[in-house]
């Protein structure tokens, strides 16, 4: 067991040494950038053209998958791709002394970036952001220039978004257009995009916050909805917002809409009883700009009457006649005469015999 543990420690230590050596080599290496699909020629330091040199990539011999040609201190790779990137080291023969290390990076020059600008903190300022629609695979930097009335404005990089800058409005209600130019550049090339806009066209608030929808007691068709103005909007008193409410039951796809001037609450009066609703709100400056994105959706169901509790009752409480139980009786006797209401059927016959003075009266009476 001790031998296994010692072996594992040796393997871990050896791996760490290799990684450390590779990092040291990469730190001391010089970078070389080449375009995807092109040829890459690397030179081993300042060795003479007749020097004999061998090459390794990432510590291993060059594989057969990469077409290459070595002549003196030069190594040429044909039609490089992303897999060609790596750490190339050259060694002078015959002693095998390493003479140079090159960090080859294969990528693409940038194309024109996509640029958008927006003011969600009107009238304080706006921000501009950008992105590349096609990756470069190598480090790419950006230069941003913002002009207003031919005067450059100061930009501030966003701490959280690396491809965003913030700009303060130099004046409010300006009709002079702004011009923003963003240039993407790397070791293989550069490309720029310029846009122009007026202040009023980029105003777009953030969505309303803390949207709440609650049922109204004893009303099965109403929902009370309230929300707050976006916290990023700095001066809602002097630059008020209007709101757009949309709602629908989950069982339907069609939305119903309500536009409100400056209120931050609304009562829905036409809800379907007992149906769950989805509700969202958007905001917009009352005079300029465009609507915000929709707020986070909330769900609510109108008030539902609780079923009444059923209490236990007796038969007499609800007016039902219940037959009395049959009285206990002895076992039936063969030849016994039925008693009760059934004998009433014989009365008319007996009366007729009495009135007629029939001689058969006595036998009949004896039989009864």
Short mmCIF file of C-alpha atoms in Angstrom, two decimals:
data_model
loop_
_atom_site.label_atom_id
_atom_site.label_comp_id
_atom_site.label_asym_id
_atom_site.label_seq_id
_atom_site.Cartn_x
_atom_site.Cartn_y
_atom_site.Cartn_z
CA UNK A 1 0.00 0.00 0.00
CA UNK A 2 2.88 2.31 0.85
CA UNK A 3 4.48 1.60 -2.53
CA UNK A 4 1.23 2.49 -4.36
CA UNK A 5 0.94 5.78 -2.47
CA UNK A 6 4.57 6.63 -3.22
CA UNK A 7 4.03 5.87 -6.91
CA UNK A 8 0.95 8.09 -7.05
CA UNK A 9 2.87 10.94 -5.43
CA UNK A 10 5.63 10.49 -7.98
CA UNK A 11 3.16 10.64 -10.90
CA UNK A 12 1.48 13.78 -9.54
CA UNK A 13 4.84 15.44 -8.96
CA UNK A 14 6.07 14.56 -12.42
CA UNK A 15 2.88 15.92 -14.01
CA UNK A 16 3.23 19.16 -12.06
CA UNK A 17 6.84 19.53 -13.20
CA UNK A 18 5.85 19.04 -16.85
CA UNK A 19 3.02 21.59 -16.60
CA UNK A 20 5.30 24.05 -14.86
CA UNK A 21 7.98 23.61 -17.52
CA UNK A 22 5.43 24.15 -20.30
CA UNK A 23 4.20 27.34 -18.67
CA UNK A 24 7.74 28.59 -18.24
CA UNK A 25 8.41 27.84 -21.88
CA UNK A 26 5.24 29.60 -22.97
CA UNK A 27 6.07 32.67 -20.90
CA UNK A 28 9.47 32.87 -22.54
CA UNK A 29 8.12 32.17 -26.01
CA UNK A 30 7.54 34.78 -28.65
CA UNK A 31 4.07 34.87 -30.24
CA UNK A 32 3.41 34.48 -33.92
CA UNK A 33 -0.06 34.88 -35.47
CA UNK A 34 -1.18 33.29 -38.72
CA UNK A 35 -4.46 33.26 -40.62
CA UNK A 36 -6.59 30.13 -40.96
CA UNK A 37 -5.95 28.50 -44.34
CA UNK A 38 -2.62 30.21 -44.95
CA UNK A 39 0.96 29.04 -44.57
CA UNK A 40 3.05 29.65 -41.45
CA UNK A 41 6.83 29.92 -41.56
CA UNK A 42 8.75 29.96 -38.27
CA UNK A 43 12.46 30.68 -37.90
CA UNK A 44 14.64 29.20 -35.18
CA UNK A 45 16.15 32.29 -33.57
CA UNK A 46 19.11 33.80 -35.41
CA UNK A 47 20.73 30.58 -36.58
CA UNK A 48 22.43 30.62 -39.93
CA UNK A 49 20.68 29.26 -42.99
CA UNK A 50 22.89 26.17 -43.08
CA UNK A 51 22.18 25.18 -39.45
CA UNK A 52 20.70 21.78 -38.80
CA UNK A 53 17.55 22.05 -36.66
CA UNK A 54 14.85 19.70 -35.34
CA UNK A 55 11.38 20.82 -34.20
CA UNK A 56 8.82 19.77 -31.61
CA UNK A 57 5.28 21.01 -30.95
CA UNK A 58 3.95 20.96 -27.38
CA UNK A 59 6.89 18.72 -26.47
CA UNK A 60 6.23 16.09 -29.15
CA UNK A 61 7.49 15.45 -32.65
CA UNK A 62 5.50 16.95 -35.50
CA UNK A 63 2.66 14.63 -36.45
CA UNK A 64 1.98 13.34 -39.97
CA UNK A 65 -1.38 15.13 -40.04
CA UNK A 66 0.27 18.53 -40.48
CA UNK A 67 1.94 19.12 -43.81
CA UNK A 68 5.27 20.77 -43.07
CA UNK A 69 8.71 21.31 -44.52
CA UNK A 70 11.91 21.95 -42.53
CA UNK A 71 14.90 23.54 -44.23
CA UNK A 72 17.76 24.80 -42.12
CA UNK A 73 16.37 26.99 -39.32
CA UNK A 74 12.99 27.38 -41.08
CA UNK A 75 9.82 25.38 -40.48
CA UNK A 76 6.91 25.91 -42.86
CA UNK A 77 3.38 24.64 -42.13
CA UNK A 78 0.96 24.49 -45.05
CA UNK A 79 -2.72 25.42 -44.74
CA UNK A 80 -2.78 25.92 -40.99
CA UNK A 81 -6.01 25.58 -39.05
CA UNK A 82 -7.02 26.00 -35.41
CA UNK A 83 -5.39 22.67 -34.54
CA UNK A 84 -2.05 24.05 -35.71
CA UNK A 85 -1.90 26.43 -32.75
CA UNK A 86 0.65 25.42 -30.13
CA UNK A 87 4.08 25.85 -28.62
CA UNK A 88 6.82 25.12 -31.20
CA UNK A 89 10.40 24.58 -30.01
CA UNK A 90 13.53 24.21 -32.14
CA UNK A 91 16.74 22.38 -31.20
CA UNK A 92 20.12 22.70 -32.86
CA UNK A 93 21.72 19.46 -33.94
CA UNK A 94 23.73 17.51 -32.99
CA UNK A 95 23.82 18.51 -29.29
CA UNK A 96 20.04 19.07 -29.12
CA UNK A 97 20.23 22.46 -27.44
CA UNK A 98 16.96 24.34 -27.52
CA UNK A 99 17.47 27.61 -29.33
CA UNK A 100 13.98 29.12 -29.64
CA UNK A 101 10.29 28.74 -28.68
CA UNK A 102 7.40 30.13 -30.70
CA UNK A 103 3.78 30.33 -29.53
CA UNK A 104 1.87 29.94 -32.80
CA UNK A 105 -1.68 31.31 -32.72
CA UNK A 106 -3.95 30.64 -35.68
CA UNK A 107 -7.06 32.78 -36.13
CA UNK A 108 -8.91 35.29 -38.28
CA UNK A 109 -8.87 39.07 -38.72
CA UNK A 110 -11.98 40.77 -37.28
CA UNK A 111 -14.99 41.73 -39.34
CA UNK A 112 -17.10 44.85 -38.79
CA UNK A 113 -18.54 44.78 -35.25
CA UNK A 114 -22.27 45.15 -34.59
CA UNK A 115 -22.85 48.32 -32.52
CA UNK A 116 -25.94 49.47 -30.58
CA UNK A 117 -26.48 52.41 -28.24
CA UNK A 118 -29.23 52.88 -25.65
CA UNK A 119 -30.22 55.24 -22.85
CA UNK A 120 -31.85 53.49 -19.88
CA UNK A 121 -30.79 56.28 -17.48
CA UNK A 122 -32.24 59.25 -19.36
CA UNK A 123 -31.39 62.12 -19.10
CA UNK A 124 -28.06 61.29 -17.47
CA UNK A 125 -26.41 59.42 -20.31
CA UNK A 126 -26.30 56.36 -22.52
CA UNK A 127 -24.15 53.34 -23.22
CA UNK A 128 -22.90 51.66 -26.39
CA UNK A 129 -22.12 47.97 -26.72
CA UNK A 130 -20.79 45.84 -29.54
CA UNK A 131 -19.97 42.29 -30.52
CA UNK A 132 -18.38 40.39 -33.37
CA UNK A 133 -20.70 38.19 -35.38
CA UNK A 134 -17.75 35.96 -36.32
CA UNK A 135 -15.07 34.81 -33.83
CA UNK A 136 -11.39 35.59 -34.41
CA UNK A 137 -9.92 32.88 -32.10
CA UNK A 138 -7.10 35.24 -31.16
CA UNK A 139 -6.97 38.27 -28.83
CA UNK A 140 -8.92 41.21 -30.24
CA UNK A 141 -9.04 44.75 -28.87
CA UNK A 142 -11.50 47.58 -29.47
CA UNK A 143 -11.19 51.32 -29.91
CA UNK A 144 -14.28 53.49 -29.31
CA UNK A 145 -14.78 57.10 -30.36
CA UNK A 146 -17.93 59.14 -29.58
CA UNK A 147 -18.49 62.55 -31.16
CA UNK A 148 -21.18 65.17 -30.52
CA UNK A 149 -21.22 68.38 -32.54
CA UNK A 150 -17.76 67.41 -33.84
CA UNK A 151 -16.44 67.27 -30.27
CA UNK A 152 -15.12 64.00 -28.79
CA UNK A 153 -16.83 62.83 -25.60
CA UNK A 154 -15.24 60.96 -22.74
CA UNK A 155 -16.13 57.27 -22.49
CA UNK A 156 -15.99 55.00 -19.46
CA UNK A 157 -15.53 51.26 -19.73
CA UNK A 158 -18.17 49.10 -18.06
CA UNK A 159 -16.84 47.10 -15.13
CA UNK A 160 -19.03 44.06 -15.84
CA UNK A 161 -19.37 44.13 -19.65
CA UNK A 162 -16.02 44.25 -21.45
CA UNK A 163 -17.64 45.28 -24.76
CA UNK A 164 -19.51 48.31 -23.39
CA UNK A 165 -18.77 51.97 -22.67
CA UNK A 166 -20.83 54.64 -20.88
CA UNK A 167 -21.20 58.23 -22.06
CA UNK A 168 -22.78 61.22 -20.31
CA UNK A 169 -25.16 63.46 -22.24
CA UNK A 170 -23.39 66.81 -22.68
CA UNK A 171 -26.78 68.53 -22.92
CA UNK A 172 -30.44 67.55 -22.64
CA UNK A 173 -32.94 67.84 -25.50
CA UNK A 174 -30.15 68.20 -28.05
CA UNK A 175 -31.11 67.78 -31.68
CA UNK A 176 -27.48 67.40 -32.78
CA UNK A 177 -26.81 63.77 -33.71
CA UNK A 178 -24.21 61.64 -31.99
CA UNK A 179 -21.63 59.62 -33.94
CA UNK A 180 -20.08 56.45 -32.51
CA UNK A 181 -17.22 54.58 -34.17
CA UNK A 182 -16.02 51.18 -32.91
CA UNK A 183 -12.86 49.58 -34.34
CA UNK A 184 -11.93 45.95 -33.75
CA UNK A 185 -8.26 45.11 -34.24
CA UNK A 186 -5.93 42.16 -33.73
CA UNK A 187 -2.61 40.93 -35.06
CA UNK A 188 -4.21 39.90 -38.38
CA UNK A 189 -6.24 43.00 -39.24
CA UNK A 190 -8.84 45.59 -38.22
CA UNK A 191 -12.42 46.57 -39.09
CA UNK A 192 -14.68 49.47 -38.05
CA UNK A 193 -18.36 50.30 -37.73
CA UNK A 194 -19.78 53.81 -37.36
CA UNK A 195 -23.38 54.73 -36.44
CA UNK A 196 -25.19 58.05 -35.98
CA UNK A 197 -28.34 58.76 -33.96
CA UNK A 198 -30.31 61.47 -32.22
CA UNK A 199 -30.78 61.49 -28.48
CA UNK A 200 -34.52 60.84 -28.58
CA UNK A 201 -34.23 57.65 -30.62
CA UNK A 202 -32.14 55.65 -28.14
CA UNK A 203 -34.20 56.22 -24.98
CA UNK A 204 -35.43 52.86 -23.74
CA UNK A 205 -36.11 52.21 -20.03
CA UNK A 206 -35.43 48.96 -18.27
CA UNK A 207 -38.53 46.83 -17.50
CA UNK A 208 -40.70 47.68 -14.46
CA UNK A 209 -39.73 45.90 -11.26
CA UNK A 210 -41.48 44.02 -8.43
CA UNK A 211 -44.64 43.22 -10.36
CA UNK A 212 -47.25 41.77 -8.02
CA UNK A 213 -50.71 40.37 -8.85
CA UNK A 214 -53.19 39.45 -6.12
CA UNK A 215 -56.76 38.22 -6.00
CA UNK A 216 -59.55 40.46 -4.65
CA UNK A 217 -61.64 38.87 -1.93
CA UNK A 218 -65.24 37.99 -2.83
CA UNK A 219 -64.72 38.88 -6.49
CA UNK A 220 -64.07 36.01 -8.86
CA UNK A 221 -63.26 38.16 -11.92
CA UNK A 222 -60.77 40.70 -10.58
CA UNK A 223 -57.00 40.83 -10.08
CA UNK A 224 -55.09 43.72 -8.52
CA UNK A 225 -51.73 44.34 -10.30
CA UNK A 226 -49.02 46.69 -9.01
CA UNK A 227 -45.38 47.37 -9.91
CA UNK A 228 -42.51 49.81 -9.43
CA UNK A 229 -40.67 52.01 -11.89
CA UNK A 230 -37.27 50.66 -13.00
CA UNK A 231 -34.65 51.58 -10.42
CA UNK A 232 -32.24 52.64 -13.19
CA UNK A 233 -34.58 55.43 -14.30
CA UNK A 234 -33.09 58.39 -12.35
CA UNK A 235 -35.82 61.05 -12.34
CA UNK A 236 -39.33 59.66 -12.71
CA UNK A 237 -40.85 62.88 -11.33
CA UNK A 238 -39.53 65.17 -14.08
CA UNK A 239 -39.33 62.49 -16.75
CA UNK A 240 -42.42 60.36 -16.06
CA UNK A 241 -43.03 56.96 -17.54
CA UNK A 242 -46.13 55.39 -18.97
CA UNK A 243 -46.86 51.68 -18.80
CA UNK A 244 -48.26 48.92 -20.92
CA UNK A 245 -49.91 45.96 -19.18
CA UNK A 246 -50.63 42.67 -20.86
CA UNK A 247 -52.36 39.62 -19.40
CA UNK A 248 -53.95 36.37 -20.51
CA UNK A 249 -55.20 33.13 -18.97
CA UNK A 250 -52.89 30.19 -19.45
CA UNK A 251 -55.60 28.39 -21.39
CA UNK A 252 -55.46 31.03 -24.17
CA UNK A 253 -52.70 32.42 -26.41
CA UNK A 254 -54.20 35.86 -27.06
CA UNK A 255 -53.09 38.74 -24.82
CA UNK A 256 -55.26 41.58 -23.57
CA UNK A 257 -53.59 45.00 -23.26
CA UNK A 258 -54.05 48.14 -21.18
CA UNK A 259 -52.01 51.35 -21.57
CA UNK A 260 -51.70 53.53 -18.46
CA UNK A 261 -50.51 57.13 -18.36
CA UNK A 262 -48.51 57.25 -15.13
CA UNK A 263 -50.15 54.86 -12.69
CA UNK A 264 -48.22 51.93 -11.23
CA UNK A 265 -51.26 49.77 -10.54
CA UNK A 266 -54.30 48.45 -12.37
CA UNK A 267 -57.32 46.31 -11.55
CA UNK A 268 -58.21 43.62 -14.07
CA UNK A 269 -62.01 43.33 -14.11
CA UNK A 270 -62.65 40.78 -16.86
CA UNK A 271 -60.69 37.78 -15.65
CA UNK A 272 -62.08 34.30 -16.09
CA UNK A 273 -63.18 32.88 -12.76
CA UNK A 274 -60.87 30.22 -11.42
CA UNK A 275 -58.34 30.49 -14.29
CA UNK A 276 -54.63 31.12 -13.72
CA UNK A 277 -53.29 34.29 -15.42
CA UNK A 278 -49.85 35.36 -16.66
CA UNK A 279 -49.13 39.10 -16.37
CA UNK A 280 -46.31 41.39 -17.63
CA UNK A 281 -45.63 45.14 -17.75
CA UNK A 282 -43.49 47.38 -20.00
CA UNK A 283 -42.43 51.02 -19.56
CA UNK A 284 -41.70 54.00 -21.83
CA UNK A 285 -40.89 57.66 -21.50
CA UNK A 286 -44.11 59.60 -22.01
CA UNK A 287 -42.75 61.56 -24.97
CA UNK A 288 -39.68 59.99 -26.60
CA UNK A 289 -37.96 56.67 -27.13
CA UNK A 290 -39.29 53.13 -27.33
CA UNK A 291 -40.96 50.64 -25.01
CA UNK A 292 -38.85 48.61 -22.63
CA UNK A 293 -38.66 44.87 -22.70
CA UNK A 294 -41.39 43.02 -20.80
CA UNK A 295 -41.01 42.55 -17.08
CA UNK A 296 -40.57 39.16 -15.49
CA UNK A 297 -43.88 37.30 -15.81
CA UNK A 298 -46.00 36.78 -12.69
CA UNK A 299 -48.86 34.31 -12.23
CA UNK A 300 -52.11 34.81 -10.30
CA UNK A 301 -55.58 33.28 -10.02
CA UNK A 302 -58.75 35.27 -9.14
CA UNK A 303 -60.48 34.67 -5.82
CA UNK A 304 -62.24 31.32 -5.56
CA UNK A 305 -65.07 30.80 -3.09
CA UNK A 306 -64.28 28.07 -0.64
CA UNK A 307 -66.83 25.22 -0.63
CA UNK A 308 -69.23 25.24 2.34
CA UNK A 309 -68.68 22.57 4.94
CA UNK A 310 -71.43 19.92 5.04
CA UNK A 311 -72.60 19.12 8.62
CA UNK A 312 -74.30 15.82 9.70
CA UNK A 313 -78.15 15.91 10.05
CA UNK A 314 -80.86 13.50 11.17
CA UNK A 315 -83.68 12.28 8.98
CA UNK A 316 -86.27 14.28 10.90
CA UNK A 317 -84.18 17.47 10.46
CA UNK A 318 -84.52 17.29 6.69
CA UNK A 319 -88.21 16.22 6.64
CA UNK A 320 -87.92 12.64 5.47
CA UNK A 321 -90.55 10.12 6.70
CA UNK A 322 -88.77 7.04 7.86
CA UNK A 323 -90.80 3.82 8.23
CA UNK A 324 -90.90 2.35 11.71
CA UNK A 325 -89.04 -0.87 12.15
CA UNK A 326 -91.19 -4.02 11.98
CA UNK A 327 -92.11 -5.36 15.42
CA UNK A 328 -90.59 -8.61 16.56
CA UNK A 329 -92.86 -11.59 15.98
CA UNK A 330 -92.77 -15.33 16.55
CA UNK A 331 -92.19 -17.79 13.84
CA UNK A 332 -95.10 -17.95 11.40
CA UNK A 333 -97.67 -20.74 12.18
CA UNK A 334 -99.14 -22.90 9.53
CA UNK A 335 -102.92 -22.32 9.11
CA UNK A 336 -102.94 -19.12 11.07
CA UNK A 337 -105.25 -16.34 9.99
CA UNK A 338 -103.77 -13.04 8.91
CA UNK A 339 -104.55 -10.15 11.21
CA UNK A 340 -104.61 -6.46 10.79
CA UNK A 341 -105.89 -4.39 7.88
CA UNK A 342 -106.10 -7.36 5.57
CA UNK A 343 -109.30 -8.65 7.47
CA UNK A 344 -111.19 -5.46 6.61
CA UNK A 345 -111.89 -6.95 3.19
CA UNK A 346 -114.27 -9.49 4.80
CA UNK A 347 -116.55 -6.92 6.50
CA UNK A 348 -118.89 -6.25 3.55
CA UNK A 349 -119.40 -9.98 3.06
CA UNK A 350 -120.19 -10.55 6.76
CA UNK A 351 -122.66 -7.67 6.85
CA UNK A 352 -124.51 -9.02 3.83
CA UNK A 353 -124.83 -12.39 5.53
CA UNK A 354 -126.17 -10.88 8.75
CA UNK A 355 -128.71 -8.75 6.97
CA UNK A 356 -129.81 -11.67 4.79
CA UNK A 357 -130.36 -14.01 7.73
CA UNK A 358 -128.46 -16.77 6.01
CA UNK A 359 -128.30 -20.08 7.78
CA UNK A 360 -124.66 -20.34 6.97
CA UNK A 361 -123.72 -17.52 9.34
CA UNK A 362 -122.81 -19.75 12.23
CA UNK A 363 -120.26 -21.93 10.33
CA UNK A 364 -118.58 -18.86 8.92
CA UNK A 365 -118.36 -17.23 12.31
CA UNK A 366 -116.93 -20.39 13.68
CA UNK A 367 -114.27 -20.39 11.01
CA UNK A 368 -113.16 -16.87 11.81
#
